[in-house]
Every structure is written in C-alpha cells, then in structure tokens.
C-alpha cells in the first residue's frame, strides 16, 4: 500500500516536471528576446512600410525574414505612457502612467518581472523615461530623462557615467557588451531602447553628408487650414509656426543674429560637444546657416525650407538607427543566436513628417496613432509576411510571455500575437481603443479618446472642449474631412458610439472623475 502511494506520488511529480519542461523547453530551445524600440520613428520613414524618403535595409531585413504588422497602433501616443503600456500589457488608466508627468509605480507586476520569475536574465539599455528606478531588470543602463544625442550620461545600476560619442552607437555598444557577458545558462530578454529619432534630431557627424541635395516631397496636407477640426486648429506642433530655427533647425549663427525662443537651449547642448565634435558640426552647418541668412526667406518659401531642413536631420537619425540595428542582427548571426531569438522592432509611437503641417505626435490621427512593428520569430515558429489585422502595444507583453512559455496574466489587456502570425486565429479584435491625456502642456493637444475600426475613426475631444470627429479612412485617409453630424452618417456614428462604450467597459476606462 505504502509503495503504491509512493509510486503514485512519484508519477505525479514526474508528470509535473515533464509538463514544466515541455512548457519552458530546454535552455537551448527557449526563446531569447531582443526588443528594439526607437523614440518617435515614423512608419513613413522605414522603407519596408514606405520608401518615399529613405532606404532602411537593416530594418527591412527583419521584415523580410519575419512579420510586418501593417496595422500596428499605440493606445496613447506619447513616450512614457507607451513604455508603461509596453511593460505592463495594460492601458494607461490601469498602469497609472497617463502622461509624461507621471511616475511609474515600479512595484506593479511587469513583463521583465514575469520573465525573471520564469528563469530569464533581463536587461534594459537606453531610454527609460518612466522616472522611478527600473525594477525587474538584472541589468539596467538607462539615460537620464530624454538623454543627449552626444556624450550621453547613463545611470548604470545606480551609478552615473558619461560616455563620449553618439548615442545610437553607444546604446548598441552597451547592449552588445551586456550580451557578451550575460549568463549563458539562462535565456535572455534585452530591451534595447534608442533615444533616436527624438527631437531635436541631431545627426551623427559621420552621416552629415547623407541626403545632401535631396529634395523631399512635401505632403499634400502640409498647408492644412484645419477647417472644421477645432482641436487640430489649436495645437502647437506646426513646423511652420512652432519649430524653432535654432533649436530644431540648427541655425546657431556665430554672430548671434538669429534670435529665437529656444536659442539658449540649443547653445547649452552645443557647449556639451567635444572640441572635435564642434569642429565637425560647424564645418557642416556654418555654410547652411550662411546660405539661409543670405536667402532671407519668408512666407511659403520659409515654410518649405523648414520642411527640407527638418527632414534632412530626422532622416540622418533614422539612418544611424538602421546601421546599428544591422550590427545587432549581425551579432546574433555570428553568435548562432538568430534561430532562437525573437527580434522586435518598434517605436514608442508614430510621428508627423509634415502631414497637416506638423511634427510630433499625441493625436489619434493616423500618423501618430500608428507605429512601425516588425517581428522576426524564432525558427520553431513559422511566421513570415504581412499581417493586416489591428494590433496594439498592449499586445507586446502577452506575445513575449507566450513565446517564453509563461502563462499570460489575466489582468493583461492585450492579446498574444502568436496565434495570429501562425494562422491559428484570423483576428484578435474588431476595433481599437485610444486615450490621450497630456493637456494642457507643451504642444497643446487636447485630451481625447476614441475608437478605430478598419474603416472608421470616432474621436471625442474633451476637458476644455466637447467636440466629436468622425472620419471615413477609406474615402479620406488623410483625415481632412470631419463627418460628425453630417447627414447620412447618423447610423454609423450611433453604432461606433455603442462600440466605443463597450470598449470602455471592457477595458474598465469608465471613471470620468479621473480625467
Ligand atoms: C520633449 C520635446 C517635445 C516632445 C516631448 C515628448 N521637447 O518635451 O517636443 O513632444 O518631449 O516626447 S524638447 O524641446 O525637449 O525636445 S516623448 O517622446 O518623450 O513623449
Ligand atoms: Ca516618443
């Protein structure tokens, strides 16, 4: 009898350890994760999505060998909130980080913590921007706040160090250094978070001469008059009105004749350059400054010049990202890690490349609600090509946990994308929910929430305004024609409002007193 009991207990034990083994796999077979996230990189400037402006062969490599999500969106188009969503799998109202003024509560469960528990070694290198000390990482080397393009300062597991050089190169160097010294007995998850391509788009000196003499096509909505769209009319993200000639467009003339609001801020950044960097900088920009002063532009000519200047510097920052992503892919190849590593490339949100006359993000309009998303899966997952279904940044954490063999916590609000890319599921959602909170603040984009289906978008701007907008994305992809309240759209509007309310109930964003 006793023997029988022992035998039963033993077989139960074996059963459990087997299923555990099956679930987590052997060390060699468990999926490693490299999650590369840039800051403000638009899908319009990633050639796998759109090749009008730039060729990004290394990012395209991820798309070619993996999956390109053609309809990838964020929940709240701004940096900190997007990062908080990424590591919690939850909307802003659930993770407590609604805008960049928030502080992340590092005691809550997060993706890296779940991975650590499952035996992963975890690291974050680069931009963090959640203010509190990163938790859940075995190694963290993060920029202070937004960080600097040149000679950035990092906090490495609590200690502050200044690194000389260009930030995108340095973040990559530090990431590869960590990979080289990691505990090879464990699977790893590395969050490699670039500062680029954030404002004020300072290119690496070695790329100054790229895109010279290229004229970029100005979007046909560049001179938008915002007719019928109040919130769009009242923002402060216009290239023409709000972009600073010195700060954003680098016209720091030695004579001090170009006096602008943010000249001093740029001077402070310039003063941090090394002598060698200053020399290279001046050699490139001084002739452009002289030419600009000579031309004495105004009106539409000045507006067009600003666009070209903006695009040129922004794209050089993208180029450096692309080169450095290439270094990471080569490293994985050389070390034989490509086959069992998930490589994700995304940005914390999209960005305006002059559409509606804008730079920056925040609005629920397409250019900023969308974000690039590429995933190269480990070899055991047969997934390649283009996915058209609606996906959102709440899905990143569940997807990674799914691949890591970890049960997805029931309070995560996203879905694993694995069944979608392997063809086991056709769809994961009918519509997307969005909510933006940072108002009043820089750029003055009003608070709003809304719903996006594959065809329509309904937005409610609230707080100091009560204004609805409706767009038919099929007929009006540029979102210039607000159909809300127009004859013939009553049914569609009522239907969308009903769906929107259902989403708010589903995601538990119904407490109006909090916003
Ligand atoms: C800074 C920028 C803004 C930008 C926010 C948020 N100004 O404040 O233009 O919208 O960050 O960006 S700057 O003068 O400091 O460049 S985010 O990506 O971090 O959310
Ligand atoms: Ca950002």
Tab-separated table of N, CA and C and ligand atoms in Angstrom, residues 39-40 78-79 83 127 198 348-349 361, ligand 2:
chain	number	residue	atom	x	y	z
A	39	UNK	N	12.480	55.985	-30.531
A	39	UNK	CA	11.634	57.030	-29.986
A	39	UNK	C	11.171	57.920	-31.134
A	40	UNK	N	9.882	57.948	-31.399
A	40	UNK	CA	9.341	58.848	-32.440
A	40	UNK	C	9.737	58.456	-33.860
A	78	UNK	N	2.343	58.827	-26.845
A	78	UNK	CA	3.374	59.631	-26.198
A	78	UNK	C	4.289	58.690	-25.423
A	79	UNK	N	5.515	59.170	-25.232
A	79	UNK	CA	6.600	58.287	-24.812
A	79	UNK	C	6.394	57.462	-23.544
A	83	UNK	N	5.677	53.361	-23.090
A	83	UNK	CA	6.639	52.442	-22.459
A	83	UNK	C	5.990	51.697	-21.290
A	127	UNK	N	16.839	54.409	-23.480
A	127	UNK	CA	15.821	55.300	-22.918
A	127	UNK	C	14.840	54.533	-22.026
A	198	UNK	N	14.216	61.045	-31.605
A	198	UNK	CA	13.507	62.102	-30.859
A	198	UNK	C	14.038	63.496	-31.211
A	348	UNK	N	8.036	54.014	-29.941
A	348	UNK	CA	7.058	54.257	-28.874
A	348	UNK	C	5.767	54.881	-29.406
A	349	UNK	N	5.817	55.432	-30.572
A	349	UNK	CA	4.630	55.888	-31.313
A	349	UNK	C	5.078	56.334	-32.689
A	361	UNK	N	3.528	64.198	-32.206
A	361	UNK	CA	2.630	63.017	-32.193
A	361	UNK	C	1.347	63.338	-31.410
B	2	LIG	CA1	8.395	59.219	-28.233
